[in-house]
Amino acid sequence: MQDYMKEYNVLKGFAIEGEVKNIAPYGEGHINSTFLAETTAKNYILQKINTVVFKQPENVMNNILLVTEHIEKKGALSLTVIKTNDGQPMLKTEDGCYRVYDFIENSLTLQKAENAEDFRNAGFSFGEFQKALSDFDASALSETIARFHDTPNRFENFKKAVEENKSGRLETCEKETEFVLERKDTYDKIIKALADKSIPLRVTHNDTKLNNILMDPETRKGKAVIDLDTVMPGSMLYDFGDSIRFGASTAAEDEKDLDKVHFDIELFRAYAEGFLSALGDSITEKERELLPYSAYLMTIECGMRFLTDYIDGDVYFATKYPEHNLVRCRTQFKLAYEMQQQEKGMSKVIDEILK
Ligand code: ADP
Ligand code: GN1
Ligand code: MG
């Protein structure tokens, strides 16, 4: 505990039950600093919000209060925000901005689906989450990160990073840089479709990694969708594509041996079955047509973001060693390449599911 005196003192500012017994870092998120805090009464999650990423954390917390209330009204389990002693959803200290959630007990966070059924269940939960938000008033939400999945804008930021080469690392990632530049004409289909209204703007999660869902260890079904920091107006294709990016890979996001990294179309099928069955007939024809492309786009976008951060000197994503972002971008590019090759195969799978 002596190691976490700062966090211990922060917890005193929140209306928690019991005496704090233990605090330890928790989970595999890349953005916030997450701790499990055990008290004599129960467990909590304490998070220091990353304010480099979320420049207006008050807006993030306001969105989360609105979204969790909406989800709970629909009868689903959601995050419970524990207020500070003076009733605020967040505590600002000299050191940063903190929040506390009830720890959702008896749940698993998977870094990888053990089998197709797990991934089908994850698809179902993210689909249900999306459906639960279909009647949510989008105008009540703040945009917590501007242009989050605006891939052409991500590409512009990438080119700027290349030009500036702040870290001096450019010569160590020429092949990867080339991979992004070569595909420059493939980045605008979703943003254009939203702009010309050929696909609807919905309220979406925008960060649908498998580890942003808590699963029931017995039934293996999704118990709660978490990490609600990026719930904003967007396209359902972002949520579908981002899940496929992370979960339909045969290896971890930071696997160094690229021979182990492949896009698994049977995992794609399983996720699509779960996701689409939860959504029912609310998906439009054009969205359906773009599902395979969305997997490719979210994957190359994420790779581009890892590479941008590597070139910028690791200022955005948490990293465990100096080449971590480079290693991550390589897995994403390998997957994006294979997804491009298999776009027709993915369309066939979608047709089979929705026939
Ligand atoms: P990040 O934005 O950094 O990804 P998350 O909010 O996703 O942070 O939290 C990181 C991890 O902490 C999650 O993947 C999950 O394992 C765990 N976690 C977060 N909130 C809870 C909660 N309320 N109950 C149980 N586990 C949680
Ligand atoms: C981050 O917060 P976390 O670890 O669930 C990132 C996502 C990326 C993902 C890559 C707010 O997700 O956009 O796809 O890492 N979140 C933010 O693993 O940037
Ligand atoms: Mg997360």
JSON list of C-alpha atoms and ligand atoms in Angstrom, two decimals, residues 26-34 45 47 54 79-80 99 101-105 107 109 111 207 209 211-212 214 226-229, ligand 1:
[
{"chain": "A", "resi": 26, "resn": "TYR", "atom": "CA", "xyz": [-5.34, -3.47, -12.84]},
{"chain": "A", "resi": 27, "resn": "GLY", "atom": "CA", "xyz": [-6.25, -4.43, -16.42]},
{"chain": "A", "resi": 28, "resn": "GLU", "atom": "CA", "xyz": [-4.73, -3.96, -19.85]},
{"chain": "A", "resi": 29, "resn": "GLY", "atom": "CA", "xyz": [-6.18, -0.64, -21.02]},
{"chain": "A", "resi": 30, "resn": "HIS", "atom": "CA", "xyz": [-3.92, 1.62, -23.11]},
{"chain": "A", "resi": 31, "resn": "ILE", "atom": "CA", "xyz": [-5.36, 4.96, -22.04]},
{"chain": "A", "resi": 32, "resn": "ASN", "atom": "CA", "xyz": [-6.30, 5.50, -18.40]},
{"chain": "A", "resi": 33, "resn": "SER", "atom": "CA", "xyz": [-4.37, 4.40, -15.29]},
{"chain": "A", "resi": 34, "resn": "THR", "atom": "CA", "xyz": [-6.56, 1.76, -13.68]},
{"chain": "A", "resi": 45, "resn": "ILE", "atom": "CA", "xyz": [-12.06, 0.52, -9.71]},
{"chain": "A", "resi": 47, "resn": "GLN", "atom": "CA", "xyz": [-9.00, 5.44, -12.58]},
{"chain": "A", "resi": 54, "resn": "PHE", "atom": "CA", "xyz": [-9.47, 13.52, -22.90]},
{"chain": "A", "resi": 79, "resn": "LEU", "atom": "CA", "xyz": [-20.86, 1.03, -14.79]},
{"chain": "A", "resi": 80, "resn": "THR", "atom": "CA", "xyz": [-21.81, 2.69, -11.49]},
{"chain": "A", "resi": 99, "resn": "ARG", "atom": "CA", "xyz": [-12.98, 8.69, -10.87]},
{"chain": "A", "resi": 101, "resn": "TYR", "atom": "CA", "xyz": [-16.56, 2.83, -10.26]},
{"chain": "A", "resi": 102, "resn": "ASP", "atom": "CA", "xyz": [-18.06, -0.11, -8.44]},
{"chain": "A", "resi": 103, "resn": "PHE", "atom": "CA", "xyz": [-15.98, -3.13, -9.33]},
{"chain": "A", "resi": 104, "resn": "ILE", "atom": "CA", "xyz": [-18.23, -5.47, -11.32]},
{"chain": "A", "resi": 105, "resn": "GLU", "atom": "CA", "xyz": [-17.70, -8.76, -9.48]},
{"chain": "A", "resi": 107, "resn": "SER", "atom": "CA", "xyz": [-16.69, -11.15, -14.38]},
{"chain": "A", "resi": 109, "resn": "THR", "atom": "CA", "xyz": [-11.99, -9.58, -19.10]},
{"chain": "A", "resi": 111, "resn": "GLN", "atom": "CA", "xyz": [-7.73, -10.40, -24.00]},
{"chain": "A", "resi": 207, "resn": "ASP", "atom": "CA", "xyz": [-13.82, 1.45, -28.78]},
{"chain": "A", "resi": 209, "resn": "LYS", "atom": "CA", "xyz": [-12.20, -4.12, -28.03]},
{"chain": "A", "resi": 211, "resn": "ASN", "atom": "CA", "xyz": [-11.39, -6.26, -23.21]},
{"chain": "A", "resi": 212, "resn": "ASN", "atom": "CA", "xyz": [-13.95, -3.48, -23.00]},
{"chain": "A", "resi": 214, "resn": "LEU", "atom": "CA", "xyz": [-16.99, -7.96, -18.96]},
{"chain": "A", "resi": 226, "resn": "ILE", "atom": "CA", "xyz": [-17.44, -0.83, -20.13]},
{"chain": "A", "resi": 227, "resn": "ASP", "atom": "CA", "xyz": [-14.93, 1.87, -21.13]},
{"chain": "A", "resi": 228, "resn": "LEU", "atom": "CA", "xyz": [-17.62, 4.38, -22.07]},
{"chain": "A", "resi": 229, "resn": "ASP", "atom": "CA", "xyz": [-15.24, 7.33, -22.55]},
{"chain": "B", "resi": 1, "resn": "ADP", "atom": "P1", "xyz": [-8.79, 2.09, -20.65]},
{"chain": "B", "resi": 1, "resn": "ADP", "atom": "O1", "xyz": [-9.59, 3.26, -21.14]},
{"chain": "B", "resi": 1, "resn": "ADP", "atom": "O2", "xyz": [-7.42, 2.44, -20.25]},
{"chain": "B", "resi": 1, "resn": "ADP", "atom": "O3", "xyz": [-8.86, 0.96, -21.63]},
{"chain": "B", "resi": 1, "resn": "ADP", "atom": "P2", "xyz": [-10.82, 0.69, -19.10]},
{"chain": "B", "resi": 1, "resn": "ADP", "atom": "O4", "xyz": [-11.93, 1.56, -18.59]},
{"chain": "B", "resi": 1, "resn": "ADP", "atom": "O5", "xyz": [-11.12, -0.13, -20.29]},
{"chain": "B", "resi": 1, "resn": "ADP", "atom": "O6", "xyz": [-9.52, 1.59, -19.31]},
{"chain": "B", "resi": 1, "resn": "ADP", "atom": "O7", "xyz": [-10.36, -0.25, -17.89]},
{"chain": "B", "resi": 1, "resn": "ADP", "atom": "C1", "xyz": [-9.25, -1.11, -18.01]},
{"chain": "B", "resi": 1, "resn": "ADP", "atom": "C2", "xyz": [-9.63, -2.51, -17.56]},
{"chain": "B", "resi": 1, "resn": "ADP", "atom": "O8", "xyz": [-10.06, -2.46, -16.17]},
{"chain": "B", "resi": 1, "resn": "ADP", "atom": "C3", "xyz": [-10.78, -3.17, -18.30]},
{"chain": "B", "resi": 1, "resn": "ADP", "atom": "O9", "xyz": [-10.33, -3.82, -19.46]},
{"chain": "B", "resi": 1, "resn": "ADP", "atom": "C4", "xyz": [-11.32, -4.14, -17.25]},
{"chain": "B", "resi": 1, "resn": "ADP", "atom": "O10", "xyz": [-10.54, -5.32, -17.20]},
{"chain": "B", "resi": 1, "resn": "ADP", "atom": "C5", "xyz": [-11.10, -3.40, -15.95]},
{"chain": "B", "resi": 1, "resn": "ADP", "atom": "N1", "xyz": [-12.30, -2.67, -15.48]},
{"chain": "B", "resi": 1, "resn": "ADP", "atom": "C6", "xyz": [-12.61, -1.38, -15.72]},
{"chain": "B", "resi": 1, "resn": "ADP", "atom": "N2", "xyz": [-13.74, -1.02, -15.10]},
{"chain": "B", "resi": 1, "resn": "ADP", "atom": "C7", "xyz": [-14.17, -2.11, -14.41]},
{"chain": "B", "resi": 1, "resn": "ADP", "atom": "C8", "xyz": [-15.28, -2.38, -13.52]},
{"chain": "B", "resi": 1, "resn": "ADP", "atom": "N3", "xyz": [-16.17, -1.44, -13.23]},
{"chain": "B", "resi": 1, "resn": "ADP", "atom": "N4", "xyz": [-15.38, -3.63, -12.99]},
{"chain": "B", "resi": 1, "resn": "ADP", "atom": "C9", "xyz": [-14.48, -4.59, -13.27]},
{"chain": "B", "resi": 1, "resn": "ADP", "atom": "N5", "xyz": [-13.42, -4.39, -14.09]},
{"chain": "B", "resi": 1, "resn": "ADP", "atom": "C10", "xyz": [-13.25, -3.18, -14.65]}
]
